[in-house]
Tab-separated table of C-alpha atoms in Angstrom:
chain	number	residue	atom	x	y	z
A	856	MET	CA	20.859	5.019	6.671
A	857	ASN	CA	18.493	2.291	8.073
A	858	SER	CA	20.051	-0.932	5.758
A	859	THR	CA	17.585	-3.938	5.043
A	860	ALA	CA	18.573	-6.106	7.924
A	861	THR	CA	18.301	-3.463	10.345
A	862	ILE	CA	15.059	-3.141	9.217
A	863	GLU	CA	13.953	-6.258	8.737
A	864	ASN	CA	14.902	-7.280	12.193
A	865	THR	CA	12.932	-3.655	13.593
A	866	LEU	CA	10.404	-5.671	12.007
A	867	ASN	CA	10.925	-9.142	13.397
A	868	SER	CA	10.489	-7.356	16.989
A	869	PHE	CA	6.929	-5.827	16.098
A	870	PHE	CA	5.649	-9.071	15.163
A	871	SER	CA	7.656	-11.037	18.668
A	872	GLU	CA	6.790	-8.749	20.740
A	873	ASN	CA	2.902	-8.023	22.157
A	874	LYS	CA	3.535	-4.545	23.591
A	875	PHE	CA	3.833	-3.441	19.945
A	876	SER	CA	0.891	-3.055	18.067
A	877	VAL	CA	1.385	0.246	15.525
A	878	LEU	CA	4.645	0.372	13.594
A	879	VAL	CA	5.511	3.684	10.412
A	880	LEU	CA	7.638	2.598	7.703
A	881	ARG	CA	8.079	6.166	6.795
A	882	GLY	CA	10.499	7.811	3.227
A	883	ALA	CA	10.073	8.848	-0.183
A	884	TRP	CA	8.112	8.084	-2.815
A	885	GLY	CA	9.732	5.704	-5.291
A	886	ILE	CA	12.526	3.689	-3.683
A	887	GLY	CA	10.593	0.669	-2.849
A	888	LYS	CA	9.083	1.154	0.969
A	889	THR	CA	5.690	-1.191	-0.791
A	890	TYR	CA	7.854	-3.399	-2.252
A	891	PHE	CA	10.113	-3.918	0.332
A	892	TRP	CA	6.876	-4.935	2.800
A	893	GLU	CA	5.440	-6.251	0.486
A	894	ASN	CA	8.390	-9.255	-0.299
A	895	TYR	CA	9.323	-9.313	3.757
A	896	ILE	CA	5.479	-10.317	4.970
A	897	SER	CA	5.210	-12.654	1.779
A	898	GLU	CA	8.076	-14.793	3.308
A	899	LYS	CA	6.623	-13.913	6.221
A	900	ILE	CA	3.673	-15.910	5.520
A	901	ASN	CA	4.688	-18.223	3.304
A	902	LYS	CA	6.712	-19.780	6.440
A	903	LYS	CA	3.590	-19.533	8.626
A	904	GLU	CA	5.290	-17.405	11.005
A	905	ILE	CA	2.487	-14.940	11.053
A	906	GLU	CA	-0.046	-15.406	13.907
A	907	GLN	CA	-2.388	-13.286	13.310
A	908	THR	CA	-5.762	-14.922	12.278
A	909	ALA	CA	-6.374	-12.520	8.905
A	910	TYR	CA	-4.290	-10.220	6.555
A	911	SER	CA	-5.576	-7.279	5.127
A	912	TYR	CA	-3.347	-4.988	2.414
A	913	VAL	CA	-5.138	-1.487	1.819
A	914	SER	CA	-3.905	1.605	-0.111
A	915	LEU	CA	-5.399	4.875	0.647
A	916	PHE	CA	-5.242	6.479	-2.316
A	917	GLY	CA	-8.241	7.721	-3.609
A	918	LEU	CA	-10.338	6.544	-0.509
A	919	HIS	CA	-13.412	8.577	0.772
A	920	GLY	CA	-14.538	8.356	4.463
A	921	LEU	CA	-13.239	6.290	7.362
A	922	SER	CA	-16.183	3.978	6.339
A	923	GLU	CA	-15.148	2.678	3.674
A	924	LEU	CA	-11.837	2.792	4.772
A	925	LYS	CA	-13.281	-0.055	7.486
A	926	SER	CA	-15.232	-1.390	5.268
A	927	ARG	CA	-11.992	-3.006	2.838
A	928	ILE	CA	-10.213	-3.884	5.556
A	929	PHE	CA	-12.773	-6.167	6.058
A	930	ARG	CA	-13.374	-6.984	2.365
A	931	VAL	CA	-9.729	-7.606	1.745
A	932	GLY	CA	-8.382	-9.256	4.645
A	933	LYS	CA	-6.868	-12.933	3.500
A	934	ILE	CA	-7.574	-16.044	5.961
A	935	LEU	CA	-3.976	-16.841	7.489
A	936	LYS	CA	-4.933	-19.948	9.931
A	937	THR	CA	-7.298	-23.019	9.043
A	938	LYS	CA	-10.766	-22.743	9.397
A	939	LYS	CA	-11.083	-24.820	12.257
A	940	GLU	CA	-8.550	-22.142	14.252
A	941	VAL	CA	-10.719	-19.407	12.604
A	942	GLU	CA	-14.435	-21.206	13.722
A	943	LYS	CA	-12.604	-21.172	16.728
A	944	GLU	CA	-11.562	-17.095	17.220
A	945	LEU	CA	-14.530	-15.950	15.642
A	946	GLU	CA	-17.001	-17.552	18.268
A	947	ASP	CA	-14.614	-16.655	21.518
A	948	SER	CA	-14.727	-12.851	19.800
A	949	SER	CA	-18.434	-13.461	18.973
A	950	GLN	CA	-19.194	-13.495	23.197
A	951	GLU	CA	-17.916	-10.155	23.950
A	952	GLU	CA	-19.987	-8.388	21.430
A	953	ASN	CA	-23.458	-7.468	22.371
A	954	GLN	CA	-26.341	-9.166	22.436
A	955	ILE	CA	-27.575	-8.493	19.155
A	956	LEU	CA	-24.898	-10.007	17.338
A	957	ARG	CA	-24.116	-13.129	19.793
A	958	ALA	CA	-28.065	-13.810	18.035
A	959	MET	CA	-26.656	-12.868	14.548
A	960	LEU	CA	-23.493	-15.115	14.649
A	961	ASP	CA	-24.796	-18.013	17.668
A	962	ILE	CA	-23.302	-21.438	15.564
A	963	ARG	CA	-25.506	-23.509	17.937
A	964	SER	CA	-28.840	-21.955	17.432
A	965	SER	CA	-28.212	-21.850	14.079
A	966	GLY	CA	-27.015	-25.433	13.799
A	967	GLN	CA	-24.736	-23.738	10.561
A	968	ASN	CA	-20.995	-23.415	9.865
A	969	LEU	CA	-19.340	-20.415	11.051
A	970	LEU	CA	-17.788	-20.088	8.192
A	971	ARG	CA	-20.666	-20.286	5.493
A	972	SER	CA	-22.827	-18.392	7.622
A	973	LEU	CA	-19.664	-15.091	7.602
A	974	GLY	CA	-19.641	-15.969	3.286
A	975	ARG	CA	-22.999	-15.125	3.400
A	976	ILE	CA	-22.868	-12.047	5.864
A	977	SER	CA	-19.350	-10.810	3.117
A	978	GLN	CA	-21.665	-11.415	0.104
A	979	ILE	CA	-25.038	-9.375	1.555
A	980	SER	CA	-22.549	-6.678	2.330
A	981	LYS	CA	-21.299	-6.297	-1.096
A	982	LEU	CA	-24.655	-6.603	-2.508
A	983	LEU	CA	-26.018	-3.862	-0.384
A	984	PRO	CA	-22.890	-1.093	-0.342
A	985	GLN	CA	-25.293	1.895	-1.085
A	986	SER	CA	-28.623	0.833	1.092
A	987	LYS	CA	-28.735	3.259	4.060
A	988	ASP	CA	-31.013	0.862	5.809
A	989	PHE	CA	-28.763	-1.985	5.708
A	990	SER	CA	-25.583	-0.734	6.421
A	991	PRO	CA	-25.592	0.044	10.553
A	992	ILE	CA	-26.475	-3.943	10.525
A	993	ILE	CA	-23.355	-4.837	8.089
A	994	ASP	CA	-21.241	-2.020	9.463
A	995	LEU	CA	-21.572	-3.864	12.535
A	996	VAL	CA	-20.887	-7.533	11.304
A	997	GLU	CA	-18.086	-6.390	9.782
A	998	TYR	CA	-16.544	-4.351	12.646
A	999	SER	CA	-17.154	-7.172	14.896
A	1000	LEU	CA	-15.047	-10.019	12.916
A	1001	ILE	CA	-11.971	-7.783	12.288
A	1002	ASN	CA	-10.403	-9.369	15.564
A	1003	ASN	CA	-6.505	-10.193	15.475
A	1004	TYR	CA	-5.717	-8.845	12.072
A	1005	LEU	CA	-2.583	-7.594	10.561
A	1006	ILE	CA	-3.516	-4.570	8.692
A	1007	CYS	CA	-1.159	-2.677	6.313
A	1008	LEU	CA	-2.781	0.648	5.030
A	1009	ASP	CA	-0.101	2.667	2.468
A	1010	ASP	CA	-0.301	5.433	0.571
A	1011	ILE	CA	-1.550	7.331	3.795
A	1012	GLU	CA	-0.475	10.808	2.439
A	1013	ARG	CA	-2.421	9.897	-1.086
A	1014	LYS	CA	-6.251	9.970	0.799
A	1015	GLU	CA	-9.035	12.137	0.299
A	1016	ASP	CA	-9.620	14.773	2.344
A	1017	ASP	CA	-13.064	13.267	3.342
A	1018	LEU	CA	-10.899	10.918	5.396
A	1019	THR	CA	-8.803	13.031	7.900
A	1020	ILE	CA	-5.320	12.088	10.075
A	1021	ARG	CA	-7.509	12.180	13.009
A	1022	GLN	CA	-9.870	9.677	11.886
A	1023	ILE	CA	-7.178	7.204	10.358
A	1024	MET	CA	-4.812	7.671	14.129
A	1025	GLY	CA	-8.286	7.374	15.774
A	1026	TYR	CA	-9.396	3.676	14.018
A	1027	VAL	CA	-5.961	2.317	14.360
A	1028	ASP	CA	-5.153	3.086	17.883
A	1029	GLU	CA	-9.085	1.615	18.534
A	1030	ILE	CA	-8.381	-1.856	16.725
A	1031	SER	CA	-4.939	-2.185	18.136
A	1032	LYS	CA	-5.983	-2.237	21.727
A	1033	ARG	CA	-9.657	-3.515	22.366
A	1034	LYS	CA	-9.328	-5.874	18.212
A	1035	LYS	CA	-5.894	-7.157	19.157
A	1036	CYS	CA	-4.903	-5.876	15.883
A	1037	LYS	CA	-1.200	-4.896	14.386
A	1038	VAL	CA	-1.486	-2.012	12.081
A	1039	ILE	CA	1.549	-1.160	9.582
A	1040	LEU	CA	1.523	2.405	8.219
A	1041	ILE	CA	3.402	3.026	5.227
A	1042	LEU	CA	3.718	7.174	4.160
A	1043	ASN	CA	5.721	9.597	2.798
A	1044	ASP	CA	5.177	11.880	6.279
A	1045	LYS	CA	7.311	15.187	3.329
A	1046	THR	CA	4.671	15.104	1.537
A	1047	LEU	CA	1.624	15.200	3.555
A	1048	SER	CA	-0.630	18.805	3.934
A	1049	GLN	CA	0.356	21.071	6.895
A	1050	ARG	CA	-2.692	20.239	8.333
A	1051	ASP	CA	-2.207	16.450	7.980
A	1052	LEU	CA	1.457	16.417	9.317
A	1053	GLU	CA	-0.202	18.172	12.066
A	1054	GLU	CA	-2.406	15.797	12.838
A	1055	PHE	CA	-0.123	13.346	12.595
A	1056	ASN	CA	2.544	14.520	14.990
A	1057	LYS	CA	-0.258	14.760	17.296
A	1058	TYR	CA	-1.548	11.285	17.828
A	1059	ARG	CA	2.007	9.656	16.509
A	1060	GLU	CA	3.289	9.713	20.125
A	1061	LYS	CA	-0.356	8.450	21.769
A	1062	VAL	CA	-0.579	5.889	18.643
A	1063	VAL	CA	2.803	4.889	17.248
A	1064	ASP	CA	5.002	2.010	19.023
A	1065	LEU	CA	7.916	1.927	16.541
A	1066	GLU	CA	8.895	3.910	14.108
A	1067	ILE	CA	10.944	3.335	10.551
A	1068	GLU	CA	12.217	5.778	7.689
A	1069	TYR	CA	13.198	3.367	4.844
A	1070	GLN	CA	16.108	4.770	3.083
A	1071	PRO	CA	18.158	1.810	1.669
A	1072	THR	CA	21.185	2.399	-0.622
A	1073	ILE	CA	21.496	3.550	-4.369
A	1074	ARG	CA	23.034	0.148	-4.616
A	1075	ASP	CA	20.312	-1.771	-2.664
A	1076	ASN	CA	17.405	-0.408	-5.123
A	1077	LEU	CA	19.698	-0.470	-8.328
A	1078	LEU	CA	19.655	-4.414	-7.158
A	1079	LYS	CA	15.818	-4.623	-7.420
A	1080	VAL	CA	16.148	-3.280	-11.117
A	1081	PHE	CA	19.232	-5.462	-12.167
A	1082	GLU	CA	21.678	-8.673	-11.658
A	1083	LEU	CA	24.282	-7.641	-10.161
A	1084	ASN	CA	26.522	-9.039	-13.003
A	1085	TYR	CA	24.631	-6.782	-15.436
A	1086	LEU	CA	27.046	-5.436	-16.917
A	1087	PHE	CA	27.108	-1.833	-16.620
A	1088	PHE	CA	25.942	-2.313	-13.302
A	1089	GLU	CA	28.819	-0.479	-11.272
A	1090	ASP	CA	28.771	2.581	-13.612
A	1091	PHE	CA	25.108	2.545	-13.113
A	1092	VAL	CA	25.741	3.015	-8.941
A	1093	ASN	CA	28.542	5.798	-9.656
A	1094	VAL	CA	26.103	7.813	-12.014
A	1095	PHE	CA	23.108	7.304	-9.551
A	1096	GLN	CA	25.193	7.849	-6.833
A	1097	ILE	CA	26.228	11.425	-8.335
A	1098	LEU	CA	22.791	12.436	-9.151
A	1099	ASN	CA	21.804	11.531	-5.910
A	1100	VAL	CA	18.934	9.375	-7.426
A	1101	SER	CA	17.652	6.384	-5.594
A	1102	ASN	CA	14.039	6.220	-6.992
A	1103	ILE	CA	12.958	2.557	-8.356
A	1104	ARG	CA	10.722	4.098	-11.099
A	1105	ILE	CA	13.390	5.975	-12.488
A	1106	PHE	CA	15.611	2.987	-12.726
A	1107	THR	CA	13.417	0.664	-14.182
A	1108	ALA	CA	12.564	3.447	-17.056
A	1109	TYR	CA	16.426	3.022	-18.136
A	1110	SER	CA	16.551	-0.587	-17.663
A	1111	SER	CA	16.062	-1.448	-21.013
A	1112	LEU	CA	18.511	0.752	-22.392
A	1113	SER	CA	22.087	0.209	-23.508
A	1114	TRP	CA	25.109	2.255	-22.012
A	1115	TYR	CA	25.759	4.598	-24.491
A	1116	THR	CA	21.805	5.857	-24.747
A	1117	PHE	CA	22.091	5.791	-21.212
A	1118	SER	CA	25.181	7.996	-20.981
A	1119	GLU	CA	23.286	10.219	-23.796
A	1120	ALA	CA	20.239	10.657	-21.574
A	1121	VAL	CA	21.809	11.413	-18.521
A	1122	SER	CA	25.046	13.781	-20.164
């Protein structure tokens, strides 16, 4: 069973080593994978320990198709660097794109601030999400701007059927190699359909650099709901160890009950 400290050390190595681009954080439903990740990455961002340009968190729950996933990654991105640093990175990266895109983003020819231009592009993409005439251009611009991102894709097992594991893994492989992105995949692989599991196993060796199975102890998860000095804390630990339950949602449901009511509920 991996301790929280061990998992944090693995994540720290993931961020410090350039050779690592894709990490899988897997575990059962309700044990706090997303809770753990959000706390970990919030602290890293607050301490300015993330070198990536922007951070995008996307839940795949109910998501349709690869184009929707790509667009969501761009639209929810939060800038982690200064405007000057972002301008420089975007100007450099635009030199690697095709001539049409360079013409669209050329600072010298427009004579305008690049970030304002990107802001207008973002607004246009929001106003015209269903336009077949504009969508290829919007997709091209959005894709070009996703460079050196930190991306977390969560709830992969809850995606819609028209977004396949093959598409997800292929896109992750592309942006991690060509776009210098670091990608975190959070999922419960035990609940993948047979087809999705087969596809995931087929591509994981090629695409994934590190895997972590998140298995916090019952005590660890109880501490996310109760204070250590809570009167019945050790009783809760003993009961849930007997029941072999570590689901945070269940702990939260019982958090407002008295010990007598809780005892009656689980007896």
